[in-house]
């Protein structure tokens, strides 16, 4: 079996018994899953579920306190800074809100990874910037400042920057959050078009159910730091798990007697137990 065939047969991301702590508080409680090549995995969860912590860990911004995270055969828990640097060149991240540099034009934001990580001529970088902006529907906005863009346009510019290095894996943090339904649908369509054009692996963190069911190949639902279900869209929709149904059917939490009990429910203190920690 050739190296390329062997590589294609392995998951691009493999998470095994991952635990993440903030101080003494455990946020992720030993979760495991895989992402296959060319697959779009949507990570669902409510506020405080641990989904954003998971994303930050996958892109190397949080250090696991236990378990392993393998991305393209590299163990993030044991990788050297040089290995992490090389791996990040193969990954693109579109952050919630865009996270564009306000002092740079849109074109310069997209060009930044190329200027930092390559030795390409400025003329070549300019061509690549225009190609990436055209791919996300911002062909004529190269010289605009981020402050001149709408929320949806900032998201698209962030995607263009994430694509600059032609990554093999794309991470999205709440890509349609804060957008009106029409603009959000446009972002969803962009994600689908990118997948079709690049056959790229994607991990999308969101709480938007409509987006999730449109773009996902598979989904997993995190609740209080634990994966409570994982599967295809059809499998998730057919789930009879009470917690899954509560999330999908948008059923509010039961009323809590007082603030102390509510705090215990969130943190897992007292008699509420570890299973209720976020």
PDB file of C-alpha atoms in Angstrom:
ATOM      1  CA  UNK A   1       0.000   0.000   0.000  1.00  0.00           C
ATOM      2  CA  UNK A   2       1.439   3.410  -0.990  1.00  0.00           C
ATOM      3  CA  UNK A   3       1.955   6.161   1.590  1.00  0.00           C
ATOM      4  CA  UNK A   4      -0.800   8.274   0.008  1.00  0.00           C
ATOM      5  CA  UNK A   5      -3.300   5.402   0.111  1.00  0.00           C
ATOM      6  CA  UNK A   6      -2.339   4.535   3.691  1.00  0.00           C
ATOM      7  CA  UNK A   7      -2.716   8.168   4.743  1.00  0.00           C
ATOM      8  CA  UNK A   8      -6.126   8.412   3.089  1.00  0.00           C
ATOM      9  CA  UNK A   9      -7.344   5.374   5.029  1.00  0.00           C
ATOM     10  CA  UNK A  10      -6.693   7.023   8.396  1.00  0.00           C
ATOM     11  CA  UNK A  11      -8.827   9.732  10.024  1.00  0.00           C
ATOM     12  CA  UNK A  12      -7.475  13.242   9.599  1.00  0.00           C
ATOM     13  CA  UNK A  13      -8.387  13.983  13.238  1.00  0.00           C
ATOM     14  CA  UNK A  14      -8.519  11.451  16.060  1.00  0.00           C
ATOM     15  CA  UNK A  15      -9.465  12.524  19.587  1.00  0.00           C
ATOM     16  CA  UNK A  16      -9.017   9.912  22.300  1.00  0.00           C
ATOM     17  CA  UNK A  17     -10.250  10.310  25.897  1.00  0.00           C
ATOM     18  CA  UNK A  18      -9.624  14.081  25.795  1.00  0.00           C
ATOM     19  CA  UNK A  19      -9.752  15.971  29.069  1.00  0.00           C
ATOM     20  CA  UNK A  20      -9.235  19.721  29.462  1.00  0.00           C
ATOM     21  CA  UNK A  21      -9.032  21.604  32.736  1.00  0.00           C
ATOM     22  CA  UNK A  22      -9.208  25.291  33.590  1.00  0.00           C
ATOM     23  CA  UNK A  23      -7.385  25.287  36.900  1.00  0.00           C
ATOM     24  CA  UNK A  24      -9.041  22.638  39.060  1.00  0.00           C
ATOM     25  CA  UNK A  25     -12.234  22.650  37.008  1.00  0.00           C
ATOM     26  CA  UNK A  26     -12.553  19.991  34.317  1.00  0.00           C
ATOM     27  CA  UNK A  27     -14.347  21.215  31.201  1.00  0.00           C
ATOM     28  CA  UNK A  28     -14.073  18.214  28.873  1.00  0.00           C
ATOM     29  CA  UNK A  29     -14.540  14.829  30.516  1.00  0.00           C
ATOM     30  CA  UNK A  30     -12.750  12.241  28.398  1.00  0.00           C
ATOM     31  CA  UNK A  31     -14.338  12.657  24.959  1.00  0.00           C
ATOM     32  CA  UNK A  32     -13.405  10.640  21.860  1.00  0.00           C
ATOM     33  CA  UNK A  33     -14.288  10.989  18.168  1.00  0.00           C
ATOM     34  CA  UNK A  34     -12.757  11.017  14.679  1.00  0.00           C
ATOM     35  CA  UNK A  35     -13.004  13.155  11.558  1.00  0.00           C
ATOM     36  CA  UNK A  36     -12.476  11.462   8.201  1.00  0.00           C
ATOM     37  CA  UNK A  37     -10.887  13.025   5.150  1.00  0.00           C
ATOM     38  CA  UNK A  38     -13.274  15.248   3.231  1.00  0.00           C
ATOM     39  CA  UNK A  39     -15.866  15.044   6.012  1.00  0.00           C
ATOM     40  CA  UNK A  40     -17.735  17.924   7.631  1.00  0.00           C
ATOM     41  CA  UNK A  41     -18.242  17.274  11.335  1.00  0.00           C
ATOM     42  CA  UNK A  42     -20.559  19.683  13.137  1.00  0.00           C
ATOM     43  CA  UNK A  43     -20.079  20.041  16.893  1.00  0.00           C
ATOM     44  CA  UNK A  44     -23.335  21.066  18.537  1.00  0.00           C
ATOM     45  CA  UNK A  45     -23.892  22.245  22.059  1.00  0.00           C
ATOM     46  CA  UNK A  46     -25.414  24.962  24.160  1.00  0.00           C
ATOM     47  CA  UNK A  47     -23.609  27.744  25.989  1.00  0.00           C
ATOM     48  CA  UNK A  48     -21.143  26.315  28.474  1.00  0.00           C
ATOM     49  CA  UNK A  49     -21.231  22.847  26.941  1.00  0.00           C
ATOM     50  CA  UNK A  50     -17.495  22.772  26.184  1.00  0.00           C
ATOM     51  CA  UNK A  51     -17.682  22.996  22.387  1.00  0.00           C
ATOM     52  CA  UNK A  52     -15.565  26.173  22.162  1.00  0.00           C
ATOM     53  CA  UNK A  53     -12.973  24.651  24.506  1.00  0.00           C
ATOM     54  CA  UNK A  54     -12.852  21.638  22.190  1.00  0.00           C
ATOM     55  CA  UNK A  55     -12.236  23.853  19.156  1.00  0.00           C
ATOM     56  CA  UNK A  56      -9.488  25.786  20.941  1.00  0.00           C
ATOM     57  CA  UNK A  57      -7.830  22.497  21.859  1.00  0.00           C
ATOM     58  CA  UNK A  58      -7.997  21.178  18.296  1.00  0.00           C
ATOM     59  CA  UNK A  59      -6.240  24.270  16.933  1.00  0.00           C
ATOM     60  CA  UNK A  60      -3.579  24.147  19.646  1.00  0.00           C
ATOM     61  CA  UNK A  61      -4.702  27.092  21.802  1.00  0.00           C
ATOM     62  CA  UNK A  62      -5.527  24.923  24.830  1.00  0.00           C
ATOM     63  CA  UNK A  63      -3.348  22.193  26.308  1.00  0.00           C
ATOM     64  CA  UNK A  64      -5.105  18.924  27.126  1.00  0.00           C
ATOM     65  CA  UNK A  65      -4.824  17.712  30.705  1.00  0.00           C
ATOM     66  CA  UNK A  66      -5.347  14.129  29.585  1.00  0.00           C
ATOM     67  CA  UNK A  67      -5.914  11.961  26.533  1.00  0.00           C
ATOM     68  CA  UNK A  68      -4.586  12.485  23.018  1.00  0.00           C
ATOM     69  CA  UNK A  69      -5.366  14.616  19.970  1.00  0.00           C
ATOM     70  CA  UNK A  70      -3.951  13.397  16.669  1.00  0.00           C
ATOM     71  CA  UNK A  71      -4.153  15.634  13.599  1.00  0.00           C
ATOM     72  CA  UNK A  72      -2.646  14.335  10.364  1.00  0.00           C
ATOM     73  CA  UNK A  73      -0.571  11.852  12.348  1.00  0.00           C
ATOM     74  CA  UNK A  74       0.810  14.453  14.775  1.00  0.00           C
ATOM     75  CA  UNK A  75       0.027  14.119  18.485  1.00  0.00           C
ATOM     76  CA  UNK A  76      -0.680  17.674  19.681  1.00  0.00           C
ATOM     77  CA  UNK A  77       0.054  16.673  23.276  1.00  0.00           C
ATOM     78  CA  UNK A  78       3.647  15.685  22.478  1.00  0.00           C
ATOM     79  CA  UNK A  79       4.477  17.727  19.388  1.00  0.00           C
ATOM     80  CA  UNK A  80       7.390  20.148  19.376  1.00  0.00           C
ATOM     81  CA  UNK A  81       6.870  23.816  18.522  1.00  0.00           C
ATOM     82  CA  UNK A  82       8.367  23.136  15.106  1.00  0.00           C
ATOM     83  CA  UNK A  83       5.926  20.277  14.470  1.00  0.00           C
ATOM     84  CA  UNK A  84       3.007  22.407  15.637  1.00  0.00           C
ATOM     85  CA  UNK A  85       4.122  25.234  13.355  1.00  0.00           C
ATOM     86  CA  UNK A  86       4.252  22.943  10.341  1.00  0.00           C
ATOM     87  CA  UNK A  87       0.867  21.453  11.204  1.00  0.00           C
ATOM     88  CA  UNK A  88      -0.796  24.860  11.538  1.00  0.00           C
ATOM     89  CA  UNK A  89       0.194  25.642   7.958  1.00  0.00           C
ATOM     90  CA  UNK A  90      -2.187  22.852   6.929  1.00  0.00           C
ATOM     91  CA  UNK A  91      -5.051  24.185   9.039  1.00  0.00           C
ATOM     92  CA  UNK A  92      -7.284  27.213   8.557  1.00  0.00           C
ATOM     93  CA  UNK A  93      -9.442  28.800  11.259  1.00  0.00           C
ATOM     94  CA  UNK A  94     -12.400  31.123  10.818  1.00  0.00           C
ATOM     95  CA  UNK A  95     -13.102  32.682  14.195  1.00  0.00           C
ATOM     96  CA  UNK A  96     -16.427  33.920  15.501  1.00  0.00           C
ATOM     97  CA  UNK A  97     -16.802  37.578  14.517  1.00  0.00           C
ATOM     98  CA  UNK A  98     -14.050  37.245  11.911  1.00  0.00           C
ATOM     99  CA  UNK A  99     -11.141  38.412  14.129  1.00  0.00           C
ATOM    100  CA  UNK A 100      -9.807  40.567  11.288  1.00  0.00           C
ATOM    101  CA  UNK A 101      -7.035  43.060  11.998  1.00  0.00           C
ATOM    102  CA  UNK A 102      -8.770  46.426  11.952  1.00  0.00           C
ATOM    103  CA  UNK A 103      -5.650  48.347  10.896  1.00  0.00           C
ATOM    104  CA  UNK A 104      -5.212  46.253   7.742  1.00  0.00           C
ATOM    105  CA  UNK A 105      -7.215  46.188   4.519  1.00  0.00           C
ATOM    106  CA  UNK A 106      -9.194  43.085   3.704  1.00  0.00           C
ATOM    107  CA  UNK A 107      -6.544  42.127   1.164  1.00  0.00           C
ATOM    108  CA  UNK A 108      -3.733  42.512   3.683  1.00  0.00           C
ATOM    109  CA  UNK A 109      -5.651  40.377   6.196  1.00  0.00           C
ATOM    110  CA  UNK A 110      -5.908  37.584   3.651  1.00  0.00           C
ATOM    111  CA  UNK A 111      -2.278  38.028   2.578  1.00  0.00           C
ATOM    112  CA  UNK A 112      -0.916  37.868   6.139  1.00  0.00           C
ATOM    113  CA  UNK A 113      -0.498  34.057   6.403  1.00  0.00           C
ATOM    114  CA  UNK A 114       1.245  33.986   3.023  1.00  0.00           C
ATOM    115  CA  UNK A 115       3.639  36.757   4.029  1.00  0.00           C
ATOM    116  CA  UNK A 116       4.449  35.097   7.345  1.00  0.00           C
ATOM    117  CA  UNK A 117       4.746  31.473   6.236  1.00  0.00           C
ATOM    118  CA  UNK A 118       5.959  31.607   2.629  1.00  0.00           C
ATOM    119  CA  UNK A 119       8.599  33.331   0.528  1.00  0.00           C
ATOM    120  CA  UNK A 120       6.303  34.083  -2.361  1.00  0.00           C
ATOM    121  CA  UNK A 121       6.736  37.239  -4.385  1.00  0.00           C
ATOM    122  CA  UNK A 122       4.288  40.044  -3.592  1.00  0.00           C
ATOM    123  CA  UNK A 123       2.902  39.813  -7.107  1.00  0.00           C
ATOM    124  CA  UNK A 124       2.081  36.122  -6.559  1.00  0.00           C
ATOM    125  CA  UNK A 125       0.570  36.844  -3.143  1.00  0.00           C
ATOM    126  CA  UNK A 126      -1.599  39.527  -4.737  1.00  0.00           C
ATOM    127  CA  UNK A 127      -2.935  37.055  -7.287  1.00  0.00           C
ATOM    128  CA  UNK A 128      -3.688  34.480  -4.578  1.00  0.00           C
ATOM    129  CA  UNK A 129      -5.463  37.079  -2.427  1.00  0.00           C
ATOM    130  CA  UNK A 130      -7.718  38.042  -5.311  1.00  0.00           C
ATOM    131  CA  UNK A 131      -8.497  34.371  -6.013  1.00  0.00           C
ATOM    132  CA  UNK A 132      -9.439  33.708  -2.385  1.00  0.00           C
ATOM    133  CA  UNK A 133     -11.600  36.821  -2.145  1.00  0.00           C
ATOM    134  CA  UNK A 134     -13.374  35.894  -5.364  1.00  0.00           C
ATOM    135  CA  UNK A 135     -14.071  32.414  -3.977  1.00  0.00           C
ATOM    136  CA  UNK A 136     -15.903  33.883  -0.979  1.00  0.00           C
ATOM    137  CA  UNK A 137     -17.796  36.518  -2.969  1.00  0.00           C
ATOM    138  CA  UNK A 138     -15.628  39.544  -2.069  1.00  0.00           C
ATOM    139  CA  UNK A 139     -13.828  40.068  -5.371  1.00  0.00           C
ATOM    140  CA  UNK A 140     -14.071  43.866  -5.296  1.00  0.00           C
ATOM    141  CA  UNK A 141     -13.341  44.427  -1.589  1.00  0.00           C
ATOM    142  CA  UNK A 142      -9.578  43.934  -1.464  1.00  0.00           C
ATOM    143  CA  UNK A 143      -8.862  47.554  -0.437  1.00  0.00           C
ATOM    144  CA  UNK A 144     -11.732  47.973   2.015  1.00  0.00           C
ATOM    145  CA  UNK A 145     -11.078  48.190   5.750  1.00  0.00           C
ATOM    146  CA  UNK A 146     -12.842  45.683   8.050  1.00  0.00           C
ATOM    147  CA  UNK A 147     -14.827  48.557   9.590  1.00  0.00           C
ATOM    148  CA  UNK A 148     -16.412  49.150   6.185  1.00  0.00           C
ATOM    149  CA  UNK A 149     -17.768  45.601   5.942  1.00  0.00           C
ATOM    150  CA  UNK A 150     -21.060  44.159   7.152  1.00  0.00           C
ATOM    151  CA  UNK A 151     -21.094  41.253   9.599  1.00  0.00           C
ATOM    152  CA  UNK A 152     -21.580  38.691   6.870  1.00  0.00           C
ATOM    153  CA  UNK A 153     -18.797  40.198   4.762  1.00  0.00           C
ATOM    154  CA  UNK A 154     -16.403  40.045   7.718  1.00  0.00           C
ATOM    155  CA  UNK A 155     -17.199  36.341   8.088  1.00  0.00           C
ATOM    156  CA  UNK A 156     -16.476  35.812   4.390  1.00  0.00           C
ATOM    157  CA  UNK A 157     -13.197  37.724   4.628  1.00  0.00           C
ATOM    158  CA  UNK A 158     -12.214  35.551   7.589  1.00  0.00           C
ATOM    159  CA  UNK A 159     -12.910  32.457   5.503  1.00  0.00           C
ATOM    160  CA  UNK A 160     -10.747  33.845   2.683  1.00  0.00           C
ATOM    161  CA  UNK A 161      -7.895  34.337   5.159  1.00  0.00           C
ATOM    162  CA  UNK A 162      -8.393  30.799   6.494  1.00  0.00           C
ATOM    163  CA  UNK A 163      -8.107  29.509   2.906  1.00  0.00           C
ATOM    164  CA  UNK A 164      -4.968  31.493   2.081  1.00  0.00           C
ATOM    165  CA  UNK A 165      -2.550  28.609   2.652  1.00  0.00           C
ATOM    166  CA  UNK A 166      -4.787  26.049   0.896  1.00  0.00           C
ATOM    167  CA  UNK A 167      -5.315  24.109   4.138  1.00  0.00           C
ATOM    168  CA  UNK A 168      -6.337  20.471   4.379  1.00  0.00           C
ATOM    169  CA  UNK A 169      -8.521  21.138   7.439  1.00  0.00           C
ATOM    170  CA  UNK A 170     -10.833  24.077   8.112  1.00  0.00           C
ATOM    171  CA  UNK A 171     -12.196  24.985  11.539  1.00  0.00           C
ATOM    172  CA  UNK A 172     -15.223  27.249  11.916  1.00  0.00           C
ATOM    173  CA  UNK A 173     -16.270  28.861  15.193  1.00  0.00           C
ATOM    174  CA  UNK A 174     -19.980  29.786  15.067  1.00  0.00           C
ATOM    175  CA  UNK A 175     -19.883  30.793  11.364  1.00  0.00           C
ATOM    176  CA  UNK A 176     -23.483  32.059  11.233  1.00  0.00           C
ATOM    177  CA  UNK A 177     -23.805  33.491  14.754  1.00  0.00           C
ATOM    178  CA  UNK A 178     -25.157  37.034  14.912  1.00  0.00           C
ATOM    179  CA  UNK A 179     -26.264  37.086  11.282  1.00  0.00           C
ATOM    180  CA  UNK A 180     -29.775  37.473   9.943  1.00  0.00           C
ATOM    181  CA  UNK A 181     -31.269  34.299   8.390  1.00  0.00           C
ATOM    182  CA  UNK A 182     -30.581  35.302   4.790  1.00  0.00           C
ATOM    183  CA  UNK A 183     -26.929  36.213   5.392  1.00  0.00           C
ATOM    184  CA  UNK A 184     -26.486  33.093   7.550  1.00  0.00           C
ATOM    185  CA  UNK A 185     -27.850  30.965   4.697  1.00  0.00           C
ATOM    186  CA  UNK A 186     -25.237  32.533   2.431  1.00  0.00           C
ATOM    187  CA  UNK A 187     -22.449  31.478   4.812  1.00  0.00           C
ATOM    188  CA  UNK A 188     -23.865  27.953   4.937  1.00  0.00           C
ATOM    189  CA  UNK A 189     -23.901  27.839   1.143  1.00  0.00           C
ATOM    190  CA  UNK A 190     -20.308  29.077   1.043  1.00  0.00           C
ATOM    191  CA  UNK A 191     -19.240  26.215   3.328  1.00  0.00           C
ATOM    192  CA  UNK A 192     -20.984  23.718   1.049  1.00  0.00           C
ATOM    193  CA  UNK A 193     -19.323  25.207  -2.031  1.00  0.00           C
ATOM    194  CA  UNK A 194     -15.879  25.079  -0.417  1.00  0.00           C
ATOM    195  CA  UNK A 195     -16.372  21.445   0.495  1.00  0.00           C
ATOM    196  CA  UNK A 196     -17.360  20.614  -3.072  1.00  0.00           C
ATOM    197  CA  UNK A 197     -14.460  22.564  -4.574  1.00  0.00           C
ATOM    198  CA  UNK A 198     -11.690  21.376  -2.250  1.00  0.00           C
ATOM    199  CA  UNK A 199     -12.859  18.045  -0.739  1.00  0.00           C
ATOM    200  CA  UNK A 200     -11.565  19.551   2.488  1.00  0.00           C
ATOM    201  CA  UNK A 201     -12.095  18.259   6.044  1.00  0.00           C
ATOM    202  CA  UNK A 202     -14.101  20.656   8.215  1.00  0.00           C
ATOM    203  CA  UNK A 203     -14.987  20.959  11.880  1.00  0.00           C
ATOM    204  CA  UNK A 204     -17.811  23.421  12.479  1.00  0.00           C
ATOM    205  CA  UNK A 205     -18.747  24.485  16.019  1.00  0.00           C
ATOM    206  CA  UNK A 206     -22.243  25.915  16.236  1.00  0.00           C
ATOM    207  CA  UNK A 207     -25.497  25.991  18.158  1.00  0.00           C
ATOM    208  CA  UNK A 208     -27.516  26.863  15.040  1.00  0.00           C
ATOM    209  CA  UNK A 209     -29.605  23.790  14.239  1.00  0.00           C
ATOM    210  CA  UNK A 210     -30.690  24.895  10.764  1.00  0.00           C
ATOM    211  CA  UNK A 211     -27.070  25.404   9.692  1.00  0.00           C
ATOM    212  CA  UNK A 212     -25.932  22.163  11.284  1.00  0.00           C
ATOM    213  CA  UNK A 213     -28.497  20.007   9.490  1.00  0.00           C
ATOM    214  CA  UNK A 214     -27.670  21.663   6.169  1.00  0.00           C
ATOM    215  CA  UNK A 215     -23.870  21.412   6.140  1.00  0.00           C
ATOM    216  CA  UNK A 216     -23.033  18.355   8.268  1.00  0.00           C
ATOM    217  CA  UNK A 217     -22.020  14.881   7.164  1.00  0.00           C
ATOM    218  CA  UNK A 218     -21.978  13.856  10.814  1.00  0.00           C
ATOM    219  CA  UNK A 219     -22.789  15.632  14.049  1.00  0.00           C
ATOM    220  CA  UNK A 220     -21.915  15.226  17.677  1.00  0.00           C
ATOM    221  CA  UNK A 221     -23.699  16.866  20.579  1.00  0.00           C
ATOM    222  CA  UNK A 222     -21.708  17.965  23.611  1.00  0.00           C
ATOM    223  CA  UNK A 223     -23.476  18.532  26.904  1.00  0.00           C
ATOM    224  CA  UNK A 224     -21.596  19.574  30.052  1.00  0.00           C
ATOM    225  CA  UNK A 225     -18.275  18.420  28.671  1.00  0.00           C
ATOM    226  CA  UNK A 226     -19.439  14.995  27.503  1.00  0.00           C
ATOM    227  CA  UNK A 227     -20.507  13.711  24.082  1.00  0.00           C
ATOM    228  CA  UNK A 228     -24.053  12.476  24.553  1.00  0.00           C
ATOM    229  CA  UNK A 229     -24.655  11.443  20.951  1.00  0.00           C
ATOM    230  CA  UNK A 230     -22.815  11.198  17.634  1.00  0.00           C
ATOM    231  CA  UNK A 231     -24.015  10.208  14.190  1.00  0.00           C
ATOM    232  CA  UNK A 232     -25.463  11.260  10.876  1.00  0.00           C
ATOM    233  CA  UNK A 233     -28.142  13.931  10.559  1.00  0.00           C
ATOM    234  CA  UNK A 234     -30.816  11.252  10.263  1.00  0.00           C
ATOM    235  CA  UNK A 235     -29.543   9.425  13.334  1.00  0.00           C
ATOM    236  CA  UNK A 236     -29.500  12.582  15.416  1.00  0.00           C
ATOM    237  CA  UNK A 237     -32.975  13.596  14.274  1.00  0.00           C
ATOM    238  CA  UNK A 238     -34.328  10.156  15.223  1.00  0.00           C
ATOM    239  CA  UNK A 239     -32.678  10.061  18.650  1.00  0.00           C
ATOM    240  CA  UNK A 240     -34.886   9.338  21.648  1.00  0.00           C
ATOM    241  CA  UNK A 241     -32.261  10.436  24.190  1.00  0.00           C
ATOM    242  CA  UNK A 242     -34.105  12.925  26.450  1.00  0.00           C
ATOM    243  CA  UNK A 243     -31.195  15.395  26.506  1.00  0.00           C
ATOM    244  CA  UNK A 244     -30.834  15.244  22.713  1.00  0.00           C
ATOM    245  CA  UNK A 245     -34.578  15.777  22.269  1.00  0.00           C
ATOM    246  CA  UNK A 246     -34.459  18.727  24.667  1.00  0.00           C
ATOM    247  CA  UNK A 247     -31.743  20.376  22.551  1.00  0.00           C
ATOM    248  CA  UNK A 248     -33.308  19.605  19.167  1.00  0.00           C
ATOM    249  CA  UNK A 249     -36.834  20.524  20.256  1.00  0.00           C
ATOM    250  CA  UNK A 250     -35.636  23.679  22.045  1.00  0.00           C
ATOM    251  CA  UNK A 251     -37.134  22.763  25.406  1.00  0.00           C
ATOM    252  CA  UNK A 252     -35.967  25.115  28.195  1.00  0.00           C
ATOM    253  CA  UNK A 253     -34.217  23.891  31.319  1.00  0.00           C
ATOM    254  CA  UNK A 254     -36.534  23.155  34.262  1.00  0.00           C
ATOM    255  CA  UNK A 255     -36.770  25.957  36.796  1.00  0.00           C
ATOM    256  CA  UNK A 256     -34.175  25.807  39.525  1.00  0.00           C
ATOM    257  CA  UNK A 257     -35.253  26.443  43.091  1.00  0.00           C
ATOM    258  CA  UNK A 258     -32.610  28.992  43.930  1.00  0.00           C
ATOM    259  CA  UNK A 259     -29.321  30.478  42.767  1.00  0.00           C
ATOM    260  CA  UNK A 260     -27.223  28.096  44.859  1.00  0.00           C
ATOM    261  CA  UNK A 261     -28.818  25.020  43.278  1.00  0.00           C
ATOM    262  CA  UNK A 262     -28.337  26.583  39.835  1.00  0.00           C
ATOM    263  CA  UNK A 263     -24.656  27.175  40.517  1.00  0.00           C
ATOM    264  CA  UNK A 264     -24.283  23.578  41.711  1.00  0.00           C
ATOM    265  CA  UNK A 265     -25.985  22.358  38.547  1.00  0.00           C
ATOM    266  CA  UNK A 266     -23.490  24.249  36.366  1.00  0.00           C
ATOM    267  CA  UNK A 267     -20.315  23.419  38.282  1.00  0.00           C
ATOM    268  CA  UNK A 268     -21.065  19.923  39.541  1.00  0.00           C
ATOM    269  CA  UNK A 269     -20.388  20.953  43.161  1.00  0.00           C
ATOM    270  CA  UNK A 270     -22.052  19.353  46.154  1.00  0.00           C
ATOM    271  CA  UNK A 271     -24.385  16.439  45.544  1.00  0.00           C
ATOM    272  CA  UNK A 272     -25.059  17.216  41.890  1.00  0.00           C
ATOM    273  CA  UNK A 273     -22.097  15.092  40.796  1.00  0.00           C
ATOM    274  CA  UNK A 274     -19.485  15.231  38.090  1.00  0.00           C
ATOM    275  CA  UNK A 275     -21.870  14.385  35.264  1.00  0.00           C
ATOM    276  CA  UNK A 276     -23.428  17.836  35.509  1.00  0.00           C
ATOM    277  CA  UNK A 277     -20.229  19.830  35.210  1.00  0.00           C
ATOM    278  CA  UNK A 278     -19.851  21.834  31.994  1.00  0.00           C
TER     279      UNK A 278
END
